[in-house]
Coordinates of C-alpha atoms in Angstrom, one line a residue:
Chain A
M291 CA 6.6 34.9 31.5
K292 CA 5.8 33.0 34.8
V293 CA 8.5 31.5 37.5
L294 CA 8.6 28.2 37.6
Q295 CA 11.1 27.2 40.1
S296 CA 13.7 29.4 41.7
Q297 CA 17.2 27.9 43.3
Q298 CA 20.2 30.0 44.0
N299 CA 21.7 30.0 40.6
L300 CA 18.9 28.8 38.6
T301 CA 15.1 30.2 37.8
F302 CA 12.8 28.1 35.7
Y303 CA 10.3 30.2 33.4
S304 CA 7.5 28.9 31.5
P305 CA 5.9 30.8 28.8
E306 CA 2.7 32.8 29.1
I307 CA 0.5 31.9 26.2
S308 CA -1.4 35.4 25.5
T309 CA -5.4 34.7 25.4
D310 CA -6.3 38.5 24.8
N311 CA -5.3 38.6 21.0
T312 CA -3.0 42.2 21.4
G313 CA -0.5 42.3 19.1
A314 CA -0.3 42.6 15.9
I315 CA -3.1 40.3 13.8
F316 CA -2.5 39.0 10.4
V317 CA -5.0 40.2 7.6
D318 CA -5.1 38.0 5.1
V319 CA -7.6 38.9 3.1
G320 CA -5.8 41.8 1.3
I321 CA -6.3 45.4 1.2
S322 CA -8.2 46.7 -2.3
A323 CA -9.7 49.7 -3.0
G324 CA -13.6 49.7 -2.6
F325 CA -15.2 48.3 0.8
P326 CA -14.1 44.5 1.9
S327 CA -16.8 42.1 1.9
P328 CA -19.1 42.4 4.8
A329 CA -19.3 39.1 4.8
D330 CA -15.4 37.8 5.4
D331 CA -15.2 38.4 9.4
F332 CA -18.0 35.5 10.0
K333 CA -16.3 33.0 6.5
Q334 CA -16.9 29.1 7.9
Q335 CA -16.7 25.8 5.9
R336 CA -19.9 24.7 4.5
I337 CA -21.3 21.9 5.3
S338 CA -20.1 18.4 4.8
L339 CA -21.9 15.6 4.9
D340 CA -18.4 13.3 4.8
K341 CA -17.5 14.7 7.8
E342 CA -21.0 14.4 9.8
L343 CA -21.5 11.0 8.7
I344 CA -17.6 9.9 9.2
K345 CA -16.8 9.9 12.8
N346 CA -13.5 7.6 11.4
K347 CA -12.8 7.7 7.9
E348 CA -10.2 5.0 8.2
A349 CA -12.6 2.7 9.8
T350 CA -15.6 3.5 8.0
F351 CA -17.2 1.6 4.6
F352 CA -20.4 1.8 3.1
A353 CA -22.7 -1.3 2.4
R354 CA -26.5 -1.3 0.6
V355 CA -29.5 -3.2 2.2
S356 CA -30.9 -5.9 0.8
G357 CA -34.5 -7.1 1.7
Q358 CA -36.8 -5.8 4.4
S359 CA -35.4 -7.7 7.4
M360 CA -35.0 -4.0 9.0
V361 CA -38.1 -1.6 8.2
G362 CA -38.6 -1.3 11.9
A363 CA -35.9 -0.1 12.4
G364 CA -35.9 2.5 8.8
L365 CA -33.6 0.5 7.0
D366 CA -35.7 0.2 3.8
D367 CA -34.1 -2.1 0.8
N368 CA -31.4 0.1 -1.3
D369 CA -30.5 2.1 1.6
L370 CA -27.0 2.7 2.3
L371 CA -25.1 2.1 5.3
V372 CA -22.5 4.2 6.8
V373 CA -20.4 1.3 8.8
D374 CA -17.8 2.0 11.4
R375 CA -15.7 -0.9 12.3
S376 CA -13.8 0.8 14.9
L377 CA -16.9 0.7 17.6
E378 CA -17.2 -1.5 20.1
P379 CA -20.7 -4.4 19.1
A380 CA -23.0 -3.7 22.5
H381 CA -26.5 -4.4 23.3
N382 CA -28.9 -2.7 21.5
K383 CA -26.5 -1.8 18.5
I384 CA -27.7 -2.2 14.9
A385 CA -24.1 -4.7 13.4
V386 CA -23.1 -5.8 10.0
C387 CA -22.5 -9.6 10.9
F388 CA -21.4 -12.0 8.3
I389 CA -22.8 -15.4 9.5
D390 CA -22.6 -18.8 7.8
G391 CA -21.1 -17.3 4.6
E392 CA -23.5 -14.2 4.3
F393 CA -23.6 -10.5 5.2
T394 CA -26.5 -9.6 7.2
V395 CA -27.6 -6.4 9.0
K396 CA -29.1 -6.9 12.6
R397 CA -30.1 -5.3 15.7
L398 CA -27.7 -7.0 18.2
K399 CA -29.1 -8.6 21.8
I400 CA -27.2 -9.8 24.4
E401 CA -29.0 -12.1 26.9
A402 CA -27.4 -13.2 30.1
N403 CA -24.7 -15.2 27.5
D404 CA -27.0 -15.7 24.4
L405 CA -26.5 -13.6 21.6
W406 CA -29.3 -12.6 18.9
L407 CA -29.4 -10.9 15.6
Q408 CA -32.8 -9.4 16.2
P409 CA -34.9 -8.4 12.4
E410 CA -36.9 -5.2 12.7
N411 CA -40.0 -7.2 10.5
S412 CA -42.3 -9.3 12.2
N413 CA -42.2 -11.4 9.3
Y414 CA -38.7 -12.2 10.1
K415 CA -37.0 -14.5 13.4
P416 CA -34.4 -13.8 15.8
I417 CA -31.6 -15.7 15.3
K418 CA -29.7 -17.2 18.2
V419 CA -25.9 -17.6 17.5
T420 CA -24.7 -20.4 18.6
E421 CA -20.7 -21.9 18.3
E422 CA -21.9 -24.4 15.9
N423 CA -22.3 -20.8 13.5
D424 CA -19.5 -19.1 11.0
F425 CA -20.2 -15.7 13.0
V426 CA -18.0 -12.5 12.8
I427 CA -19.5 -9.0 13.9
W428 CA -17.9 -7.0 10.8
G429 CA -19.0 -3.3 11.8
I430 CA -21.8 -1.4 13.7
V431 CA -24.0 0.7 11.4
T432 CA -23.7 4.6 12.4
S433 CA -26.3 6.2 9.9
V434 CA -28.5 5.1 6.9
I435 CA -29.1 7.3 3.8
K436 CA -31.8 6.8 2.2
K437 CA -33.1 8.5 -1.3
V438 CA -36.9 9.6 -0.9
Chain B
M298 CA 24.4 11.0 29.3
K299 CA 23.0 8.6 27.0
L300 CA 24.2 9.6 22.9
K301 CA 21.5 9.3 20.5
N302 CA 21.4 6.8 18.4
T303 CA 24.5 5.3 20.4
P304 CA 23.4 1.5 21.9
V305 CA 24.6 1.2 25.8
M306 CA 25.6 -2.5 26.2
S307 CA 26.0 -3.8 28.9
S308 CA 26.9 -7.7 29.8
S309 CA 23.4 -8.5 27.6
F310 CA 21.0 -6.1 28.0
I311 CA 20.7 -2.9 25.1
T312 CA 19.2 0.5 25.9
F313 CA 18.6 2.1 22.7
I314 CA 17.2 5.5 22.4
D315 CA 15.3 5.5 19.1
M316 CA 13.7 1.9 17.8
F317 CA 12.4 1.1 14.7
A318 CA 9.1 -1.0 13.7
L319 CA 8.5 -2.9 10.6
V320 CA 5.0 -3.2 10.0
D321 CA 3.7 -5.6 7.2
C322 CA 0.5 -6.9 6.3
N323 CA -0.1 -10.4 5.8
N324 CA -0.8 -11.7 2.5
F325 CA -2.0 -8.1 1.4
Y326 CA -4.0 -8.8 -1.4
A327 CA -5.7 -11.6 -0.1
S328 CA -6.3 -10.5 2.9
C329 CA -8.2 -7.7 1.1
E330 CA -10.2 -9.9 -0.5
R331 CA -11.0 -11.8 3.2
V332 CA -12.2 -9.1 4.4
F333 CA -15.1 -8.6 2.1
N334 CA -15.7 -11.9 1.6
P335 CA -15.2 -14.1 4.9
N336 CA -16.0 -17.2 3.5
L337 CA -12.4 -17.0 2.1
C338 CA -11.0 -17.5 5.9
N339 CA -8.7 -20.8 6.0
K340 CA -9.1 -21.3 2.0
P341 CA -6.4 -21.2 -0.2
V342 CA -6.6 -17.7 -2.1
A343 CA -3.9 -16.7 -5.1
I344 CA -3.8 -13.1 -6.5
L345 CA -2.9 -12.6 -10.0
S346 CA -1.3 -9.8 -11.8
N347 CA -2.6 -7.8 -14.3
N348 CA -4.1 -9.5 -17.3
D349 CA -3.7 -12.3 -14.9
G350 CA -0.8 -13.1 -15.8
C351 CA 1.2 -15.2 -12.7
V352 CA 0.2 -15.4 -8.6
I353 CA 1.5 -12.3 -7.5
S354 CA -0.4 -13.0 -3.3
R355 CA -1.3 -16.0 -1.9
S356 CA -2.7 -17.0 1.3
D357 CA -1.4 -19.1 4.0
E358 CA -3.1 -21.8 3.0
A359 CA -2.7 -21.6 -0.8
K360 CA 1.0 -21.5 0.6
A361 CA 1.1 -24.6 2.4
I362 CA -0.3 -26.3 -0.8
G363 CA 2.2 -25.3 -3.3
V364 CA 1.2 -22.5 -5.2
P365 CA 4.7 -20.5 -5.9
M366 CA 4.3 -17.2 -6.5
G367 CA 5.1 -15.9 -9.6
A368 CA 3.3 -19.1 -10.8
P369 CA 2.4 -18.5 -14.1
A370 CA -2.1 -18.7 -14.5
F371 CA -2.5 -20.8 -17.5
K372 CA 0.2 -23.5 -15.8
Y373 CA -1.5 -24.1 -12.9
K374 CA -5.5 -23.8 -14.2
H375 CA -5.8 -27.3 -13.4
F376 CA -3.9 -27.0 -10.1
F377 CA -6.3 -24.2 -9.4
K378 CA -9.4 -25.9 -9.7
E379 CA -8.2 -29.1 -8.7
H380 CA -7.3 -27.8 -5.2
Q381 CA -10.1 -25.5 -5.0
V382 CA -7.9 -22.3 -5.3
H383 CA -10.1 -19.2 -4.7
V384 CA -8.4 -17.3 -7.9
F385 CA -8.5 -13.7 -8.4
S386 CA -7.8 -10.8 -10.7
S387 CA -6.0 -7.7 -9.0
N388 CA -8.5 -5.2 -7.8
Y389 CA -5.6 -2.5 -7.3
P390 CA -8.3 -0.1 -6.7
L391 CA -9.3 -2.3 -3.8
Y392 CA -5.6 -2.5 -2.3
G393 CA -4.8 0.6 -3.2
D394 CA -7.6 2.1 -0.5
M395 CA -7.0 -0.4 2.2
S396 CA -3.1 0.4 1.9
T397 CA -4.1 4.2 2.4
R398 CA -6.3 3.0 5.4
V399 CA -3.5 1.2 7.1
M400 CA -0.5 3.7 6.2
S401 CA -3.1 6.3 7.7
I402 CA -3.6 4.3 10.9
L403 CA 0.3 4.1 11.1
H404 CA 0.7 7.7 11.0
Q405 CA -1.6 7.7 14.7
F406 CA 1.5 6.2 16.4
T407 CA 4.5 7.8 15.6
P408 CA 5.0 11.0 13.0
D409 CA 8.3 9.1 11.4
I410 CA 7.1 6.9 9.3
E411 CA 8.5 5.3 5.9
V412 CA 6.0 3.9 3.9
Y413 CA 7.9 1.1 1.7
S414 CA 5.8 -0.3 -0.4
I415 CA 1.7 -0.4 -0.6
D416 CA 2.3 -2.9 2.3
E417 CA 4.8 -2.8 4.6
A418 CA 6.0 0.7 6.4
F419 CA 8.8 1.6 8.8
L420 CA 8.2 3.5 11.7
Q421 CA 10.8 5.1 13.6
F422 CA 9.9 6.0 17.7
K423 CA 11.8 8.8 19.1
G424 CA 11.6 9.5 22.7
F425 CA 9.5 6.5 23.3
D426 CA 11.7 5.8 26.5
N427 CA 8.9 5.1 28.5
Y428 CA 7.3 2.7 26.3
D429 CA 6.5 -0.6 26.6
L430 CA 7.4 -0.9 22.7
S431 CA 5.8 -4.9 22.6
L432 CA 2.6 -3.3 23.8
Y433 CA 2.3 -0.8 21.9
G434 CA 3.5 -3.2 18.9
D435 CA 0.5 -5.1 19.9
K436 CA -2.0 -2.3 19.7
I437 CA -0.8 -1.0 16.3
R438 CA -1.5 -4.8 15.3
Q439 CA -4.9 -5.0 16.9
R440 CA -6.2 -1.4 15.4
I441 CA -5.4 -2.1 12.4
L442 CA -7.1 -5.3 12.2
K443 CA -10.2 -3.9 14.0
W444 CA -10.8 -1.4 11.9
T445 CA -9.9 -2.7 8.2
G446 CA -9.8 -6.3 8.8
I447 CA -6.2 -6.9 7.3
P448 CA -4.2 -9.1 9.9
T449 CA 0.1 -7.6 10.2
C450 CA 3.0 -8.6 12.0
V451 CA 5.0 -6.2 14.0
G452 CA 9.2 -6.8 14.0
I453 CA 10.3 -3.6 16.3
A454 CA 14.7 -3.0 16.8
P455 CA 17.1 -0.9 16.9
T456 CA 17.7 -0.8 13.3
K457 CA 15.6 -1.2 10.4
A458 CA 18.0 -4.1 9.3
L459 CA 16.4 -6.3 12.2
S460 CA 13.6 -4.9 12.8
K461 CA 12.8 -6.9 9.2
V462 CA 14.4 -9.8 11.1
A463 CA 12.4 -9.5 14.1
N464 CA 9.4 -9.2 11.4
K465 CA 10.2 -12.4 9.6
I466 CA 9.8 -14.2 13.5
A467 CA 6.7 -12.4 14.1
R468 CA 5.2 -13.7 11.1
K469 CA 7.2 -17.2 11.3
F470 CA 5.7 -17.8 15.4
P471 CA 2.6 -16.6 15.5
K472 CA 1.6 -18.4 18.2
Q473 CA 4.4 -17.5 20.3
T474 CA 4.9 -14.0 19.3
N475 CA 1.2 -13.2 18.8
G476 CA 2.3 -11.4 15.8
V477 CA 4.7 -8.9 17.8
F478 CA 8.7 -9.4 17.9
I479 CA 10.8 -6.9 19.6
I480 CA 14.6 -7.5 19.7
D481 CA 15.5 -5.4 23.0
T482 CA 18.4 -7.4 23.9
D483 CA 21.6 -8.4 22.8
Q484 CA 20.5 -12.1 22.8
K485 CA 17.8 -11.7 21.6
R486 CA 19.4 -10.3 18.7
V487 CA 22.3 -13.1 18.1
K488 CA 19.6 -15.9 18.7
A489 CA 17.5 -14.0 15.6
L490 CA 21.0 -13.6 13.4
K491 CA 22.1 -17.8 14.0
W492 CA 17.9 -18.4 13.0
I493 CA 17.7 -16.6 9.7
K494 CA 19.2 -17.5 6.8
I495 CA 21.3 -14.8 4.3
K496 CA 19.0 -15.4 1.5
D497 CA 16.3 -13.8 3.8
V498 CA 18.0 -10.8 5.2
W499 CA 16.9 -7.3 3.4
G500 CA 19.3 -5.8 1.1
I501 CA 21.1 -9.6 -0.2
G502 CA 20.4 -9.9 -3.3
R503 CA 20.9 -13.5 -5.4
R504 CA 24.4 -12.4 -6.7
L505 CA 25.5 -11.4 -3.5
Q506 CA 24.2 -15.2 -1.7
K507 CA 25.5 -16.8 -3.8
R508 CA 29.3 -15.0 -3.5
L509 CA 28.6 -15.7 0.2
K510 CA 27.3 -19.6 0.3
I511 CA 30.5 -20.1 -1.3
K512 CA 32.6 -18.3 1.9
N513 CA 30.2 -21.0 4.0
I514 CA 27.9 -18.1 5.2
N515 CA 24.5 -19.4 5.4
T516 CA 22.8 -16.7 8.4
A517 CA 23.0 -13.2 9.1
Y518 CA 25.5 -14.6 12.5
D519 CA 27.4 -15.0 9.8
F520 CA 27.4 -12.6 7.9
I521 CA 28.5 -10.2 10.8
Q522 CA 31.8 -12.4 11.7
L523 CA 33.1 -11.7 8.1
S524 CA 35.5 -8.3 9.3
D525 CA 34.8 -4.6 8.3
E526 CA 37.4 -4.4 6.1
W527 CA 36.6 -7.4 3.7
I528 CA 33.7 -6.8 3.6
L529 CA 34.4 -3.6 2.4
K530 CA 36.9 -4.6 -0.1
N531 CA 35.1 -7.5 -1.4
F532 CA 31.7 -6.2 -1.3
S533 CA 30.6 -2.2 -1.3
I534 CA 29.8 0.2 1.9
I535 CA 26.2 -0.9 1.3
E536 CA 27.1 -4.7 3.0
W537 CA 29.1 -3.1 5.4
K538 CA 26.3 -0.7 6.9
L539 CA 23.7 -3.7 6.3
K540 CA 26.7 -5.2 9.0
K541 CA 26.1 -2.5 11.0
E542 CA 22.9 -2.3 11.0
L543 CA 22.6 -6.6 11.9
E544 CA 25.0 -4.9 14.7
G545 CA 22.5 -3.2 16.1
I546 CA 24.1 0.3 14.8
P547 CA 22.1 2.4 12.9
T548 CA 23.2 3.0 9.8
L549 CA 20.0 3.9 7.8
E550 CA 17.6 6.3 8.2
L551 CA 13.9 6.4 6.8
E552 CA 13.8 7.7 3.7
I553 CA 10.8 9.5 2.8
P554 CA 10.5 10.2 -0.9
K555 CA 8.4 13.8 -2.3
I556 CA 7.6 13.1 -5.6
K557 CA 8.4 9.4 -7.0
K558 CA 11.8 9.5 -9.3
S559 CA 10.5 7.6 -11.9
I560 CA 7.4 6.5 -13.8
A561 CA 6.2 3.5 -15.6
T562 CA 3.4 2.3 -17.5
T563 CA 4.2 -1.7 -18.5
R564 CA 1.4 -4.1 -19.6
S565 CA 1.7 -7.9 -20.7
F566 CA -0.6 -7.8 -24.3
E567 CA -3.9 -10.6 -23.8
T568 CA -2.7 -11.7 -27.4
T569 CA 1.1 -11.7 -28.6
F570 CA 1.8 -8.8 -31.5
S571 CA 4.0 -9.5 -33.9
D572 CA 2.8 -6.4 -36.5
I573 CA 4.6 -3.1 -35.8
D574 CA 1.2 -1.2 -36.1
N575 CA -0.4 -2.8 -33.0
I576 CA 3.2 -2.3 -30.7
K577 CA 3.1 1.5 -31.7
E578 CA -0.1 1.9 -30.6
R579 CA 0.2 0.5 -27.3
I580 CA 3.4 2.0 -26.6
S581 CA 1.3 5.0 -27.7
T582 CA -0.8 4.2 -25.3
F583 CA 1.5 3.6 -21.7
A584 CA 3.3 6.8 -23.1
T585 CA -0.1 9.0 -22.6
S586 CA -0.8 7.0 -19.4
C587 CA 3.1 8.2 -17.9
A588 CA 2.6 11.7 -19.2
E589 CA -1.0 12.1 -17.5
K590 CA 1.0 10.6 -14.6
L591 CA 3.8 12.9 -14.6
R592 CA 1.2 15.8 -15.1
K593 CA -0.5 14.7 -11.9
Q594 CA 2.4 14.6 -10.0
G595 CA 4.0 18.4 -11.4
S596 CA 7.0 16.6 -12.9
S597 CA 8.5 16.6 -16.4
C598 CA 11.0 13.8 -17.4
H599 CA 14.0 14.3 -19.1
M600 CA 14.5 10.4 -20.5
I601 CA 12.1 7.7 -21.7
V602 CA 13.0 4.1 -21.8
V603 CA 10.9 1.9 -23.9
L604 CA 10.9 -1.8 -23.4
L605 CA 9.9 -4.5 -25.4
S606 CA 9.4 -8.5 -24.8
S607 CA 8.8 -11.6 -26.2
D608 CA 6.7 -14.6 -24.0
R609 CA 9.6 -16.0 -22.2
H610 CA 7.3 -18.8 -20.9
K611 CA 7.2 -19.9 -24.6
K612 CA 10.9 -21.2 -25.0
N613 CA 9.9 -22.6 -27.6
I614 CA 9.2 -20.0 -30.5
P615 CA 12.2 -16.8 -31.4
Q616 CA 12.9 -14.7 -28.0
H617 CA 13.8 -11.1 -28.3
R618 CA 13.9 -8.8 -25.1
T619 CA 15.0 -5.3 -25.8
N620 CA 15.2 -2.0 -24.4
K621 CA 16.3 1.4 -25.4
S622 CA 16.8 5.1 -23.6
V623 CA 15.8 8.3 -25.3
I624 CA 17.4 11.1 -23.7
L625 CA 15.2 14.1 -24.7
S626 CA 16.6 18.1 -24.8
Y627 CA 14.3 19.3 -22.5
P628 CA 12.2 18.4 -20.1
T629 CA 8.6 17.4 -20.7
D630 CA 5.2 16.2 -19.4
S631 CA 4.1 16.4 -22.4
S632 CA 1.9 13.6 -24.2
L633 CA 2.3 14.0 -28.0
V634 CA 6.1 14.4 -27.2
I635 CA 6.7 11.7 -25.1
S636 CA 4.6 9.9 -27.4
N637 CA 6.3 10.3 -30.6
A638 CA 10.0 9.9 -28.4
A639 CA 8.4 6.4 -27.4
I640 CA 7.2 5.5 -30.8
D641 CA 10.4 6.6 -32.3
A642 CA 12.3 4.6 -29.9
V643 CA 10.3 1.3 -30.1
V644 CA 10.2 1.4 -34.1
S645 CA 14.4 1.3 -33.5
I646 CA 14.3 -1.6 -31.8
F647 CA 11.3 -4.2 -33.3
K648 CA 12.3 -6.6 -34.7
S649 CA 10.0 -8.4 -37.3
G650 CA 9.1 -12.1 -36.8
V651 CA 8.9 -12.1 -33.0
K652 CA 5.7 -12.4 -31.2
Y653 CA 5.4 -9.4 -28.5
K654 CA 4.0 -10.5 -25.3
R655 CA 4.9 -7.4 -23.1
A656 CA 6.0 -3.9 -23.8
G657 CA 6.2 -1.0 -21.4
V658 CA 7.2 3.1 -21.3
I659 CA 9.5 4.3 -17.9
V660 CA 9.8 7.9 -18.0
T661 CA 12.8 9.3 -15.8
G662 CA 14.9 12.0 -14.9
L663 CA 12.3 13.5 -13.3
V664 CA 12.6 17.3 -12.3
P665 CA 9.7 19.9 -11.3
T666 CA 7.8 20.9 -14.0
D667 CA 7.7 24.8 -13.0
N668 CA 11.2 25.3 -13.0
H669 CA 13.2 23.7 -15.1
Q670 CA 16.1 25.1 -16.9
L671 CA 15.0 26.4 -20.1
N672 CA 17.5 25.3 -23.3
L673 CA 18.4 27.9 -25.7
F674 CA 18.0 26.6 -29.1
L675 CA 15.2 23.6 -28.1
N676 CA 12.1 24.1 -26.0
E677 CA 8.9 22.6 -25.5
N678 CA 6.3 23.9 -27.8
P679 CA 4.3 26.3 -25.4
K680 CA 1.0 25.6 -26.7
H681 CA 1.2 21.7 -25.5
K682 CA 1.3 23.1 -22.0
S683 CA -2.4 24.8 -22.7
L684 CA -3.4 21.5 -24.5
M685 CA -3.0 19.1 -22.0
S686 CA -4.4 20.7 -19.5
V687 CA -7.5 20.5 -21.9
F688 CA -6.9 16.8 -22.4
D689 CA -6.8 16.0 -18.9
Q690 CA -9.6 18.3 -18.2
L691 CA -11.9 16.3 -20.5
N692 CA -10.3 13.4 -19.3
T693 CA -11.4 13.9 -16.1
K694 CA -14.6 15.2 -17.2
F695 CA -16.1 12.1 -19.7
G696 CA -13.6 9.1 -18.1
D697 CA -12.6 6.5 -20.2
Y698 CA -9.8 7.9 -21.9
K699 CA -12.3 9.8 -24.3
I700 CA -9.7 12.1 -25.3
K701 CA -6.8 9.9 -27.5
I702 CA -4.1 11.1 -29.1
A703 CA -3.8 10.2 -33.1
N704 CA -1.4 7.7 -32.2
Q705 CA -3.5 5.4 -30.6
D706 CA -6.8 3.9 -32.1
L707 CA -9.7 5.6 -31.1
K708 CA -12.4 2.7 -32.5
R709 CA -10.0 0.4 -30.3
T710 CA -10.9 -0.3 -26.9
W711 CA -8.1 -2.3 -25.2
K712 CA -9.0 -4.5 -21.8
M713 CA -7.1 -6.3 -19.3
R714 CA -7.3 -9.3 -18.8
Q715 CA -9.7 -9.4 -15.5
E716 CA -11.7 -13.1 -15.5
H717 CA -12.2 -13.2 -11.4
L718 CA -12.4 -9.3 -10.6
S719 CA -14.0 -8.7 -7.3
P720 CA -15.8 -5.8 -6.8
R721 CA -14.1 -2.4 -5.8
Y722 CA -15.9 -2.2 -2.3
T723 CA -14.7 0.9 -1.6
T724 CA -14.3 3.0 -4.2
A725 CA -17.5 2.7 -6.3
I726 CA -20.9 3.5 -5.2
N727 CA -22.5 0.8 -7.6
E728 CA -20.4 -2.2 -5.9
I729 CA -19.9 -1.5 -2.4
L730 CA -21.3 -4.6 0.2
K731 CA -24.6 -5.9 -0.3
V732 CA -26.2 -7.2 3.7
K733 CA -29.5 -8.8 4.1

């Protein structure tokens, strides 16, 4: 125990947290005859793609790419997108947007006071978002999953 | 020193230690549809019940043009078309998943939460004395809206019943409240109670309303003017508790149910049936579905209730609404036992010549399967246990109820009428959003 503060009649203690692992150790593998598996001490969680790709599961949704407008960014037709709605939109982020009645995936370009939706395919033109557009940034793309 | 849960009143200001919040999703099902189809924003949207029976959720726009709650879809078909109401079949896989997300976000704000229904939850704030709860409520709203796209309203008050009132105010006056309203002074509480009609107070049923109306009690404020003695004499402890709650004295705690107390499967048929065979088949299927849900939560039931009803919208044909409960000699989760008992029950209440439209099976009196008492004379055939586990495994593996019991018709695949079903955007990989 560590003395925090000492007054005439009263002494305040705070528990000290032991970090050196002394004392009894709980063994949860059971004790059996025969040699214990040497791997037991090194057991780890198997790799989970869900854990790797989904940082915020409440805010994460999946979407499928339809078309070629973002091939330059590695988003091919039919690829699966991991979309996180909790992330803030920012310059150069790839976002799923809803513009004039349609979902689209584009790179956000914020220049001065203008917002552009930048395709990554020379056959497509950038779209300037104005007040006339019915526009929402729906979520930010964090990963793209593709079959090869 | 302040006592826990005791309001400390000064002239017009109350300081409370614990506060409750009611978070309610606005027009939840309609809002879920809008998240994945933003074209529906600012447009009238109506969601229909199972089998596209009647309206169970409406957007504000649909309410404004006069689509009533519970409107039968067939009666309003023309109205929907004329007013360009966007109509959807209920998409429970989607609503269920969105609800799970909302509730899980709420857990980030306090450990004490009671999920009250698919779209509302009570939160308790214990030891949040230094928090500005109004700001905290706003943070809750903002996070749910940003992360899931679902708009909510938050009502905060010292009791559950008052938090319901506060929520109603937040919902009714979005401009003034920004979706968050807190009752934290006596003045606000009195003003709120004078505003809210007695019929909109939580827990005041229709029968009670009528009796209060006779006494000229129109608002919650009128209600709390009644003396405790009079309420206890004429009503019950429940109404007395409600009065205390409205006075700002907590009498209701968060309820955190561990397992469901009863399980029901009820459906309207696509057409009507007047023959016993079809009804037996349906009842058997509903019973099987209840038994499956029982096994999933590890419960067994003591009692089975079978419901049967004709089409109440067609008043010109013979009406028959009935139910029968069966008490079992031992608790069970076996599809076979439950199905047989339910069929016996339905045969005994069936009247020929009636066109039945709706049926259901409810299992209740639930006990945990692994520690129920053995009956000296009658017990479940021990073979059922292993049979049922194989049954469940096969149905999980092959899906779509490939294994049925003999009372169910194998060839027949019953389908709910779902003519306006949206994709299961979050639970089926082939139905996710497409983006160009």
